[in-house]
Structures are given as C-alpha cells and as structure tokens.
Coordinates of C-alpha atoms in Angstrom, one line a residue:
M1 CA -141.0 -117.3 205.9
A2 CA -140.5 -114.1 204.0
D3 CA -143.4 -111.7 203.4
T4 CA -145.7 -112.2 200.4
K5 CA -147.6 -109.6 198.4
R6 CA -150.0 -110.2 195.5
E7 CA -148.8 -108.0 192.6
I8 CA -151.2 -107.1 189.8
E9 CA -149.7 -104.9 187.1
R10 CA -149.4 -104.2 183.4
K11 CA -146.4 -103.0 181.5
Y12 CA -146.4 -100.7 178.4
E13 CA -143.8 -99.6 175.9
G14 CA -142.4 -96.1 176.4
P15 CA -140.5 -93.9 173.9
P16 CA -136.8 -94.5 173.3
A17 CA -134.5 -93.8 176.2
G18 CA -134.1 -90.1 176.6
G19 CA -137.5 -89.2 175.2
D20 CA -140.2 -87.2 177.0
A21 CA -142.4 -88.9 179.6
P22 CA -145.2 -90.4 177.5
L23 CA -148.1 -90.2 180.1
P24 CA -151.3 -88.5 179.1
D25 CA -153.5 -86.7 181.7
L26 CA -154.7 -89.6 183.9
T27 CA -157.2 -87.5 185.8
D28 CA -159.6 -88.3 183.0
V29 CA -159.6 -91.9 184.0
P30 CA -163.0 -92.8 185.6
G31 CA -162.7 -92.9 189.4
V32 CA -159.5 -90.9 189.5
S33 CA -159.7 -87.5 191.4
G34 CA -156.0 -86.8 191.6
V35 CA -152.6 -87.7 190.3
I36 CA -149.9 -87.2 193.0
D37 CA -146.3 -86.9 191.9
K38 CA -144.1 -89.0 194.2
G39 CA -140.8 -88.0 192.7
V40 CA -138.1 -90.2 191.1
A41 CA -136.6 -93.2 192.8
E42 CA -133.2 -94.6 191.8
L43 CA -133.3 -98.4 191.8
D44 CA -130.4 -100.8 191.4
A45 CA -131.4 -104.4 190.9
T46 CA -129.2 -107.5 190.3
Y47 CA -131.1 -110.5 189.0
Y48 CA -130.0 -114.0 189.9
D49 CA -130.5 -117.2 187.9
T50 CA -128.8 -120.4 187.0
A51 CA -126.2 -120.3 184.2
D52 CA -128.8 -121.9 181.8
Q53 CA -131.5 -119.5 183.0
R54 CA -134.0 -122.0 184.5
L55 CA -135.8 -119.4 186.5
A56 CA -136.3 -117.1 183.5
T57 CA -137.5 -120.0 181.4
A58 CA -140.2 -120.6 184.0
S59 CA -141.1 -116.9 184.2
L60 CA -139.7 -116.6 187.7
T61 CA -137.5 -113.6 188.8
L62 CA -135.2 -113.4 191.7
R63 CA -133.5 -110.1 192.4
R64 CA -131.6 -108.1 195.0
R65 CA -132.6 -104.4 194.8
T66 CA -131.6 -101.3 196.6
G67 CA -133.4 -97.9 196.4
G68 CA -137.1 -97.3 196.7
H69 CA -139.4 -98.1 199.6
D70 CA -139.0 -101.9 199.4
A71 CA -135.3 -102.5 199.1
G72 CA -134.3 -106.1 199.7
W73 CA -134.6 -109.5 198.0
H74 CA -137.7 -110.2 195.8
L75 CA -138.8 -113.5 194.3
K76 CA -141.7 -113.2 191.9
L77 CA -143.8 -116.3 191.2
P78 CA -146.3 -116.2 188.3
V79 CA -150.0 -116.7 189.2
S80 CA -151.7 -115.7 185.9
E81 CA -151.2 -113.1 183.2
G82 CA -150.2 -109.9 184.9
V83 CA -150.5 -111.4 188.3
R84 CA -147.6 -112.5 190.4
D85 CA -146.9 -113.3 194.1
E86 CA -143.9 -111.2 195.2
I87 CA -142.1 -112.7 198.2
H88 CA -139.8 -110.2 200.0
A89 CA -136.8 -110.8 202.2
P90 CA -134.5 -108.3 203.9
L91 CA -131.2 -107.2 202.3
S92 CA -128.3 -109.6 202.6
D93 CA -125.1 -110.3 200.7
T94 CA -126.2 -113.7 199.6
V95 CA -129.5 -115.2 198.4
P96 CA -131.7 -115.9 201.4
E97 CA -132.2 -119.6 202.2
D98 CA -136.0 -119.2 202.3
L99 CA -136.0 -117.9 198.7
T100 CA -133.5 -120.5 197.5
A101 CA -135.8 -123.2 198.8
L102 CA -138.8 -121.8 196.9
V103 CA -137.0 -122.3 193.6
R104 CA -135.4 -125.6 194.5
S105 CA -137.7 -127.6 192.3
R106 CA -136.4 -125.5 189.4
I107 CA -132.7 -125.2 190.1
R108 CA -132.1 -128.5 191.9
E109 CA -128.4 -128.5 192.7
A110 CA -127.4 -125.7 190.3
E111 CA -125.8 -122.5 191.6
L112 CA -127.6 -119.1 191.5
V113 CA -125.4 -116.5 189.9
P114 CA -125.9 -112.8 189.0
V115 CA -127.1 -112.6 185.3
V116 CA -128.3 -109.0 184.8
R117 CA -128.1 -105.7 186.5
L118 CA -130.8 -103.1 186.0
L119 CA -130.4 -99.5 186.9
S120 CA -133.7 -97.7 186.8
A121 CA -134.8 -94.1 187.3
R122 CA -138.5 -94.5 188.3
D123 CA -140.7 -91.5 188.0
I124 CA -143.7 -92.4 190.2
R125 CA -147.3 -91.1 190.3
H126 CA -150.2 -92.2 192.5
L127 CA -153.7 -92.3 191.2
V128 CA -156.1 -91.6 194.0
D129 CA -159.9 -91.3 194.4
A130 CA -161.9 -88.5 195.9
S131 CA -161.1 -89.7 199.5
G132 CA -157.4 -89.9 198.8
T133 CA -157.3 -93.7 198.6
L134 CA -154.7 -95.1 196.4
L135 CA -156.1 -96.8 193.3
A136 CA -152.9 -97.6 191.4
E137 CA -149.3 -96.6 191.1
V138 CA -148.1 -95.5 187.6
S139 CA -144.4 -95.2 186.9
V140 CA -142.2 -94.3 184.0
D141 CA -139.0 -96.3 184.2
R142 CA -135.9 -95.3 182.3
V143 CA -133.9 -98.5 182.4
R144 CA -130.3 -99.5 181.7
A145 CA -129.5 -103.2 181.6
E146 CA -126.0 -104.7 181.9
R147 CA -125.3 -108.3 181.2
L148 CA -123.3 -110.0 184.0
S149 CA -123.0 -113.5 182.8
G150 CA -123.4 -115.3 179.4
G151 CA -122.3 -112.1 177.6
A152 CA -121.4 -108.5 178.2
G153 CA -124.0 -106.5 176.3
S154 CA -126.1 -103.6 177.5
A155 CA -129.4 -102.0 176.5
E156 CA -131.5 -99.0 177.4
W157 CA -135.3 -98.4 177.2
T158 CA -138.2 -96.7 178.8
E159 CA -141.3 -98.5 179.9
I160 CA -144.5 -97.6 181.8
E161 CA -145.8 -99.7 184.6
V162 CA -149.3 -99.6 186.2
E163 CA -149.6 -101.5 189.4
L164 CA -153.0 -102.0 191.1
A165 CA -153.2 -100.9 194.8
D166 CA -153.6 -103.6 197.4
D167 CA -157.1 -105.0 197.4
G168 CA -158.0 -102.9 194.3
D169 CA -160.4 -103.9 191.6
P170 CA -158.5 -105.3 188.6
A171 CA -161.2 -103.8 186.3
F172 CA -159.6 -100.4 187.2
L173 CA -156.6 -101.3 185.2
D174 CA -158.8 -101.7 182.1
K175 CA -159.8 -98.0 182.5
V176 CA -156.2 -96.9 182.8
E177 CA -155.3 -99.0 179.7
K178 CA -158.1 -97.4 177.7
K179 CA -156.7 -94.0 178.4
L180 CA -153.2 -95.1 177.5
R181 CA -154.3 -96.7 174.3
K182 CA -156.0 -93.5 173.2
A183 CA -152.6 -91.8 173.7
G184 CA -151.0 -94.4 171.4
I185 CA -149.4 -96.4 174.1
K186 CA -149.3 -100.2 173.7
R187 CA -148.6 -103.1 175.9
S188 CA -145.0 -104.2 176.3
A189 CA -144.0 -107.2 174.2
S190 CA -141.9 -108.5 177.1
A191 CA -143.4 -110.1 180.2
S192 CA -140.9 -108.5 182.5
K193 CA -137.9 -106.2 182.6
L194 CA -135.7 -109.2 183.1
A195 CA -137.1 -110.9 180.0
K196 CA -136.4 -107.8 177.9
A197 CA -132.9 -107.4 179.3
L198 CA -132.0 -111.0 178.6
D199 CA -133.2 -110.7 175.1
D200 CA -131.7 -107.3 174.3
T201 CA -128.3 -108.1 175.8
A202 CA -128.0 -111.7 174.5
P203 CA -124.8 -112.3 172.5
R204 CA -125.4 -111.9 168.7
R205 CA -124.2 -114.3 166.1
P206 CA -121.2 -112.9 164.2
E207 CA -121.9 -111.6 160.8
K208 CA -120.3 -113.2 157.7
A209 CA -117.3 -111.3 156.4
G210 CA -118.0 -109.6 153.1
K211 CA -115.7 -108.5 150.3
A212 CA -113.7 -105.3 150.7
G213 CA -115.1 -102.1 149.4
K214 CA -118.6 -100.8 148.9
A215 CA -119.6 -103.9 146.8
G216 CA -118.3 -106.0 149.7
K217 CA -120.4 -104.2 152.2
A218 CA -123.5 -104.7 150.0
D219 CA -122.7 -108.4 149.7
K220 CA -122.2 -108.5 153.5
V221 CA -125.6 -107.0 154.1
A222 CA -127.1 -109.5 151.6
D223 CA -125.3 -112.4 153.2
V224 CA -126.4 -111.4 156.7
S225 CA -130.0 -111.0 155.5
K226 CA -130.0 -114.4 154.0
A227 CA -128.4 -115.9 157.1
T228 CA -131.0 -114.2 159.3
T229 CA -133.8 -115.5 157.2
A230 CA -132.3 -119.0 157.2
A231 CA -131.8 -118.9 161.0
K232 CA -135.6 -118.7 161.6
P233 CA -136.9 -122.2 161.1
E234 CA -140.5 -123.0 161.2
P235 CA -141.6 -123.7 164.8
P236 CA -142.1 -127.4 165.5
D237 CA -145.6 -128.8 165.3
S238 CA -146.7 -129.3 168.9
T239 CA -150.1 -130.7 168.1
P240 CA -150.3 -134.3 169.4
H241 CA -150.9 -136.8 166.5
T242 CA -149.9 -140.3 167.7
A243 CA -150.9 -142.2 170.8
G244 CA -147.5 -141.5 172.3
D245 CA -147.9 -137.7 171.7
H246 CA -151.1 -137.6 173.6
I247 CA -149.9 -139.6 176.6
L248 CA -146.6 -137.7 176.8
T249 CA -148.5 -134.4 176.8
Y250 CA -150.4 -135.7 179.9
V251 CA -147.3 -137.0 181.5
R252 CA -145.5 -133.6 180.9
D253 CA -148.5 -131.7 182.4
Q254 CA -148.3 -133.8 185.6
R255 CA -144.5 -133.4 185.9
D256 CA -145.0 -129.6 185.4
A257 CA -147.7 -129.6 188.1
I258 CA -145.4 -131.2 190.6
V259 CA -142.6 -128.8 189.9
E260 CA -144.9 -125.7 189.9
L261 CA -146.7 -126.6 193.1
D262 CA -143.5 -127.1 195.0
P263 CA -143.2 -123.5 196.1
A264 CA -146.9 -123.4 197.1
V265 CA -146.5 -126.5 199.3
R266 CA -143.5 -124.9 201.0
R267 CA -145.5 -121.7 201.6
D268 CA -148.4 -123.8 202.9
V269 CA -150.9 -122.4 200.3
P270 CA -154.3 -124.0 200.9
D271 CA -155.0 -127.1 198.9
S272 CA -151.4 -127.2 197.4
V273 CA -150.4 -130.4 199.2
H274 CA -153.6 -132.1 197.9
R275 CA -153.0 -130.9 194.3
M276 CA -149.4 -132.0 194.3
R277 CA -150.4 -135.4 195.7
V278 CA -153.0 -135.8 192.9
A279 CA -150.4 -135.0 190.3
T280 CA -148.2 -137.7 191.6
R281 CA -151.1 -140.2 191.5
R282 CA -152.1 -139.2 188.0
L283 CA -148.6 -139.7 186.8
R284 CA -148.2 -143.1 188.4
S285 CA -151.6 -144.2 187.1
T286 CA -150.8 -143.1 183.6
F287 CA -147.6 -145.2 183.6
R288 CA -149.6 -148.3 184.7
S289 CA -152.6 -147.7 182.3
Y290 CA -150.5 -147.0 179.3
G291 CA -147.8 -149.7 179.5
K292 CA -148.3 -150.4 175.8
I293 CA -147.1 -146.9 175.1
L294 CA -144.4 -146.3 177.8
D295 CA -142.1 -149.2 178.7
R296 CA -143.0 -150.3 182.2
T297 CA -139.6 -151.7 182.9
V298 CA -138.6 -148.0 182.9
T299 CA -141.7 -146.4 184.4
D300 CA -142.4 -149.0 187.2
P301 CA -139.4 -147.9 189.3
I302 CA -140.4 -144.3 188.8
G303 CA -143.9 -145.3 190.0
V304 CA -142.4 -146.6 193.2
E305 CA -140.9 -143.2 193.9
L306 CA -144.1 -141.4 193.0
K307 CA -146.0 -143.7 195.5
W308 CA -143.4 -142.8 198.1
L309 CA -143.9 -139.0 197.4
A310 CA -147.7 -139.3 197.5
A311 CA -147.4 -141.1 200.9
E312 CA -145.2 -138.3 202.3
L313 CA -147.6 -135.7 201.1
G314 CA -150.4 -137.5 202.7
V315 CA -148.8 -138.1 206.1
D316 CA -150.8 -135.4 207.9
R317 CA -153.6 -134.9 205.3
D318 CA -155.2 -138.3 205.8
Q319 CA -155.4 -137.9 209.5
E320 CA -156.7 -134.3 209.1
V321 CA -159.5 -135.5 206.8
L322 CA -160.5 -138.3 209.3
T323 CA -160.6 -135.8 212.1
E324 CA -162.7 -133.4 210.1
H325 CA -165.2 -136.3 209.4
L326 CA -165.4 -137.2 213.1
T327 CA -165.7 -133.6 214.2
A328 CA -168.5 -132.9 211.7
A329 CA -170.3 -136.1 212.8
L330 CA -170.0 -135.0 216.5
D331 CA -171.3 -131.5 215.7
D332 CA -174.4 -133.1 214.0
L333 CA -175.4 -134.9 217.2
P334 CA -178.1 -133.4 219.5
S335 CA -176.4 -132.3 222.7
D336 CA -178.3 -134.8 224.8
L337 CA -176.6 -137.6 222.9
V338 CA -173.1 -136.3 223.8
T339 CA -171.9 -137.8 227.1
G340 CA -168.4 -137.3 228.5
P341 CA -165.5 -135.3 227.2
V342 CA -165.9 -136.6 223.6
Q343 CA -164.4 -133.5 221.8
A344 CA -161.4 -133.4 224.2
R345 CA -160.8 -137.1 223.7
L346 CA -161.0 -136.6 219.9
D347 CA -158.5 -133.7 220.0
T348 CA -156.0 -135.7 222.1
W349 CA -156.4 -138.8 219.9
S350 CA -155.9 -136.8 216.7
G351 CA -152.9 -135.0 218.0
A352 CA -151.2 -138.2 219.1
R353 CA -151.7 -139.8 215.7
R354 CA -150.3 -137.0 213.6
S355 CA -146.9 -138.5 212.9
G356 CA -145.9 -135.9 210.4
S357 CA -145.2 -132.2 210.4
R358 CA -144.5 -129.4 208.0
Q359 CA -140.8 -129.7 209.0
R360 CA -140.8 -133.3 207.8
L361 CA -142.5 -132.4 204.5
I362 CA -140.0 -129.6 203.8
A363 CA -137.2 -132.0 204.6
V364 CA -138.6 -134.4 202.0
L365 CA -138.8 -131.6 199.4
D366 CA -135.2 -130.6 200.1
G367 CA -134.0 -134.2 200.1
K368 CA -131.9 -136.0 197.5
R369 CA -134.6 -138.6 196.8
Y370 CA -137.2 -136.1 195.8
L371 CA -134.8 -134.0 193.7
D372 CA -133.6 -137.1 192.0
L373 CA -137.2 -138.0 191.2
L374 CA -137.7 -134.7 189.5
T375 CA -134.5 -135.1 187.5
T376 CA -135.7 -138.6 186.5
L377 CA -139.0 -137.3 185.3
D378 CA -137.2 -134.6 183.3
T379 CA -135.1 -137.3 181.7
L380 CA -138.1 -139.4 180.9
V381 CA -140.0 -136.5 179.3
A382 CA -136.9 -135.6 177.2
G383 CA -136.2 -139.2 176.1
P384 CA -139.4 -141.2 176.6
P385 CA -139.2 -145.0 176.6
L386 CA -141.7 -145.4 173.8
Q387 CA -143.1 -148.8 172.8
E388 CA -144.1 -149.7 169.2
A389 CA -147.7 -148.9 169.9
A390 CA -146.8 -145.3 170.7
S391 CA -146.5 -144.4 167.0
K392 CA -150.0 -145.7 166.2
K393 CA -153.3 -143.8 166.0
P394 CA -154.6 -142.8 169.4
E395 CA -158.2 -143.8 168.6
K396 CA -157.1 -147.5 168.8
V397 CA -154.3 -147.7 171.3
I398 CA -155.6 -145.2 173.9
A399 CA -159.2 -146.4 173.7
K400 CA -158.1 -150.0 174.2
A401 CA -156.1 -149.1 177.3
V402 CA -159.1 -147.2 178.8
R403 CA -161.5 -150.0 178.0
K404 CA -159.1 -152.4 179.8
D405 CA -159.1 -150.3 182.9
F406 CA -162.9 -149.9 182.7
K407 CA -163.3 -153.7 182.6
K408 CA -161.2 -154.0 185.7
V409 CA -163.5 -151.6 187.5
A410 CA -166.5 -153.6 186.3
D411 CA -165.1 -156.8 187.7
L412 CA -164.3 -155.3 191.0
V413 CA -167.7 -153.6 191.4
G414 CA -169.4 -156.9 190.4
E415 CA -167.3 -158.8 193.0
A416 CA -168.3 -156.3 195.7
L417 CA -172.0 -156.5 194.9
E418 CA -171.9 -160.3 195.2
L419 CA -170.4 -160.2 198.7
P420 CA -172.5 -159.8 201.8
P421 CA -172.0 -156.7 204.0
G422 CA -168.9 -157.0 206.0
S423 CA -165.1 -156.5 205.9
E424 CA -164.7 -158.4 202.7
R425 CA -167.2 -156.2 200.9
D426 CA -165.5 -153.1 202.4
L427 CA -162.2 -154.2 201.0
A428 CA -163.7 -155.0 197.6
M429 CA -165.4 -151.6 197.4
H430 CA -162.1 -149.9 198.4
D431 CA -160.3 -151.8 195.6
A432 CA -163.0 -150.7 193.1
R433 CA -162.6 -147.1 194.3
K434 CA -158.9 -147.2 193.6
K435 CA -159.4 -148.7 190.2
A436 CA -162.2 -146.1 189.4
K437 CA -159.7 -143.4 190.2
R438 CA -157.1 -144.9 187.9
T439 CA -159.7 -145.3 185.1
R440 CA -160.7 -141.7 185.6
Y441 CA -157.1 -140.5 185.1
A442 CA -156.7 -142.7 182.1
A443 CA -159.8 -141.2 180.6
E444 CA -158.5 -137.7 181.4
A445 CA -155.3 -138.4 179.4
A446 CA -157.5 -139.8 176.6
T447 CA -159.9 -136.9 176.4
P448 CA -157.9 -134.7 173.9
A449 CA -157.7 -137.7 171.6
L450 CA -161.1 -139.3 172.0
G451 CA -163.3 -136.3 172.8
D452 CA -166.7 -136.5 174.5
P453 CA -166.8 -140.3 175.1
A454 CA -163.6 -140.0 177.3
A455 CA -164.9 -136.8 178.9
D456 CA -168.1 -138.6 179.8
L457 CA -166.2 -141.5 181.3
V458 CA -164.2 -139.1 183.4
K459 CA -167.5 -137.8 184.9
S460 CA -168.8 -141.3 185.5
M461 CA -165.7 -142.5 187.2
K462 CA -165.6 -139.3 189.3
S463 CA -169.1 -140.0 190.4
L464 CA -168.4 -143.6 191.2
Q465 CA -165.2 -142.6 193.0
T466 CA -167.1 -140.1 195.2
L467 CA -169.7 -142.7 196.1
L468 CA -167.2 -145.4 197.0
G469 CA -165.1 -142.8 198.7
D470 CA -168.0 -142.0 201.0
H471 CA -168.1 -145.7 201.8
Q472 CA -164.4 -145.8 202.6
D473 CA -164.7 -142.8 204.8
S474 CA -167.3 -144.6 206.8
V475 CA -165.1 -147.6 207.2
M476 CA -162.2 -145.4 208.4
V477 CA -164.5 -143.5 210.7
R478 CA -165.8 -146.7 212.3
E479 CA -162.3 -148.0 212.9
A480 CA -161.4 -144.7 214.6
L481 CA -164.5 -144.8 216.7
R482 CA -163.8 -148.3 217.9
E483 CA -160.3 -147.1 219.0
L484 CA -161.7 -144.0 220.6
A485 CA -164.4 -145.9 222.5
T486 CA -161.7 -148.3 223.8
E487 CA -159.6 -145.5 225.1
A488 CA -162.5 -143.8 226.7
H489 CA -163.6 -146.9 228.4
E490 CA -160.2 -147.6 229.8
A491 CA -160.1 -144.0 231.1
G492 CA -163.4 -144.6 232.9
E493 CA -165.4 -142.3 230.5
N494 CA -168.8 -143.0 229.2
A495 CA -168.5 -144.6 225.7
F496 CA -172.2 -144.2 224.7
T497 CA -171.6 -141.3 222.2
Y498 CA -169.0 -143.3 220.3
G499 CA -171.6 -146.1 219.8
V500 CA -174.2 -143.6 218.5
L501 CA -171.6 -142.2 216.1
Y502 CA -170.6 -145.7 215.0
G503 CA -174.3 -146.6 214.3
R504 CA -174.7 -143.4 212.1
A505 CA -171.5 -144.2 210.2
E506 CA -172.8 -147.7 209.6
Q507 CA -176.0 -146.4 208.3
R508 CA -174.2 -144.1 205.8
A509 CA -172.2 -147.1 204.6
A510 CA -175.4 -149.1 204.1
A511 CA -176.9 -146.2 202.1
V512 CA -173.9 -146.2 199.8
E513 CA -174.1 -150.0 199.3
A514 CA -177.8 -149.7 198.6
A515 CA -177.2 -146.9 196.0
L516 CA -174.2 -148.7 194.3
P517 CA -176.2 -151.1 192.1
G518 CA -178.3 -148.3 190.5
E519 CA -175.2 -146.1 190.1
W520 CA -173.2 -148.8 188.5
E521 CA -176.1 -149.9 186.2
A522 CA -176.3 -146.4 184.8
I523 CA -172.5 -146.3 184.2
E524 CA -172.5 -149.7 182.5
D525 CA -175.3 -148.5 180.2
E526 CA -173.1 -145.6 179.1
G527 CA -170.2 -147.9 178.7
A528 CA -166.5 -147.1 178.1
V529 CA -165.0 -145.2 175.2

C-alpha cells in the first residue's frame, strides 16, 4: 500500500496574479523564532477524475505531480474541515492500481481521465521555533490552471497555503491566521486548488446576441443580466417534511457511509470494517422496519445483498472478537488454575478457524456483486419506491413503525423470560437481541422527526442490546470452550482450565438472566415513542 500522511492546512486568498507577495512579518506569530526562505519550487500537476467529476463532487483529489520534494501520485481523502489524508505513490505513466482501488466505490467502472493541469510557482517559507523545529510551512502559490476535459478554459490566481508540521498542534494555525487576518488576508472561498480551477475554467453559457450598435450592446448587457438573474433559482428545500423524507435521509446517510468507508476498509483503518458493517445492517433494518414507506418488493432483494456484504465484512471480525473474549477470560484466571498449554491451544484453534483474510475482503470490494450493490443503492436513492404512506406526516407513520418493532421486542423478551435456563432460552434471548438492534436503528431514523421520545428509545434499546449481547457472548464462549476442551483431551492435555472458564462464562450468563427482568421492566415503564 502507498504511504499515507495526515495533512492539516488552511488556504487563503492572495492578490491577483502578478501582484506582490502578500505575507506580513510572521516572526510576530507567538512561538515563531524564525522564518526560513526555502526558495521557489516549480510544480506541474495533472488532476484526474471521471468525465462527470465524481471525485471532485466527493471532495477527493487525485493528481500526478512533478517538481518539489514529493513528486509522484497523490490521492487526498477528506477527514474533516482542513484535514485530509494524503496517500502518496511513486511516479508512473498511469494511475497506480492502489490509488484506483481507493476510489473504486466512487468511480465504479468509469475511466479516470486528466481534467485539469495546474502549473504553480510555489514560494516556500518555514516557520520554526527557538530550537529550529519546524512549526508550519507557508507558501505563496502563483497558479495557472488549464482545462483538459469538459472545456478548454484557463485561469490564474495567487493563494497562500499554511500547512502544519507533522505532529504539530492545530492551535498553532489559529495564531498564524490571526496574524494574516490583521493583514487583511481572508480564507479562500474554494476548498482546494482543483475546486477553484474547475469553477474558474468551466464552460460559460453563451450570451444572447444583442442588436447592432451601442444601443444593441446596452440591450445585450441588460439581456445577459436578466438571464444571469433568472439562471439562479432558489435552492431546493432539503428539510425533511414527510415520513418518506425522513426515512430517505437516513437511508442516504447509510449509503454514503458505506461508500465513504470503503477506502478506510481497504487501508485497514481501525474500526472501519465494523463501522461499514453497521451501516449495512442499519440500511437493511430500515428497509424492513419501514415497509409501509419503501416498497419491500423492491427493498427485500437489496436487503439480501446487504446481508451478504455484512457477512463478508464479519468473516474475520466475529472470530477475532471471540478470541479476544477467551484471551481476556484466560488472563483473568489465577496462574494456579491454568494447567497445560492453554494459550498455545487457543492460538492454534483461533488461527485454524479464521477462514477469511484481507485479500478475500479486498476481492469482495473489487467484485462485481459489491459494485452492483452500490449502483443499486444509488438508483434507489435517486428514484425511491415510495408507498402511499410516505407522503403522510412522520409523527403518525414513523411512530407506528417504531411501536410495531418495540412490540416485537417485548414479545421476544417475554418469551425468553418464561423459558427455563437452557438452549431454548439462549435462542430466545438472541432473537430478542437482534430485534432490539433493529428497533434501535428504527428509532435512530425516527429521532429527527419524533425528537426526545425516539432518542430515549435508542438509549433503551442500546442498553438492552448490550445486556443481551453479553449473554450471547457467553453462549459463544461456552461453545468454543467445549470444542477446545475436546481437542485438548484428544491431544492428551489436561482440560481442567477449560472447565473453569466454562463455569465462569455460565455464571456471567446467569447474571445477565437475573438482571434482565429488572432491565426490561424499566424499559417497559418508559414505553415506546
């Protein structure tokens, strides 16, 4: 995988191209002891995107740049305002496969083509402290943009860029900005050079022809002014009003989460697989809970694909979690209760059961089935299969759906409480846990429409889900311990420790079962929305 660097920077507007360098004396910035002139670097960058600019729309930039200290390919992924992860790959004639893969969820099967070329003269200064440690790099960039596709325009401008040094304190940028503001320098209106280049070089609508002569020119100006005014319609109202509006907003958020987390999963960013899996589950649960709003004859087949994706994302994760539980339980045992090579047996068992791999997961994300699912979700969001109830007020339709899910949880919890301890109760509690999770997601989707009652239900269902999850973990741990004990016995090893661990897991399950009636009584008292 290519190298990754966290980039924290701010951009400011400079004077028109050709103007004097606008920087004030930055030695007055608190903490700065010196400003070192690093000279001018000539940079030549070609930006790539799809013909319909899918990367730019998502605030992603992909470029091939020569000149400067970091020549090569750069992919920038947004993290938050002013913060991006820059992924670097060596120079090559074509887009590196590693970088193409990281934008696959955006571009799908579309081709990446050159869209803009930026030629920059970068005047660089380093801000350093008393020990000579770099605090930030400040550059004045004189830029010329040339459109390479979708037009043939060009533009020139000057901008100031302040980039925080690696591991620097982001608060230092506030100090620099205060100094720049005092000098009359303001933040750039564009998020990036590419965004400004695309805007400034975009093809313009042809002006209406006016009459000949001076009067004609005046008429032409008037006509263009009217046309320009008319060409700026009021932005559409994005505030959700109907039940369908609210549920589609939630659906869109989960679709976006899956797409946005794809690069993080490929880069093996901590917790990214789990978060992507949760988004798929939320989406599938929403389709099932709100069948009166979104036609289930359309969404059920999509739900099947989401279930498949969640399973693929969980191939290694479920086994990893189980191993963590077993290891923690073993670590908690006094040493005199550990007999035989228990940890070695656990490691061997866990390794043998891990049927997945990162290679398998990446193959899934590159596969046609997954990419088709993303396209299907796009199609659904663009043209949702709305039922008649979707146009009604959310207070009635959404609340009714949440109450229906809550009743199912109540039935399952009641059934579990009536059963004696054993495998049937274990299964009933597991079913209740799954339904509590679905009700939680339904309440999440309902919260913007229903407010505090739905938010309170989210908390209640999360608490119930955690309690029942602890019970299910105990069930899985006990099943694993039985298997481990059998393997140890067959290998001639002492199985005593597995029995001790089994007993402790059984006690934890009993504690959950004892706590469940009180937990559920409190939830029932609060009620649904």
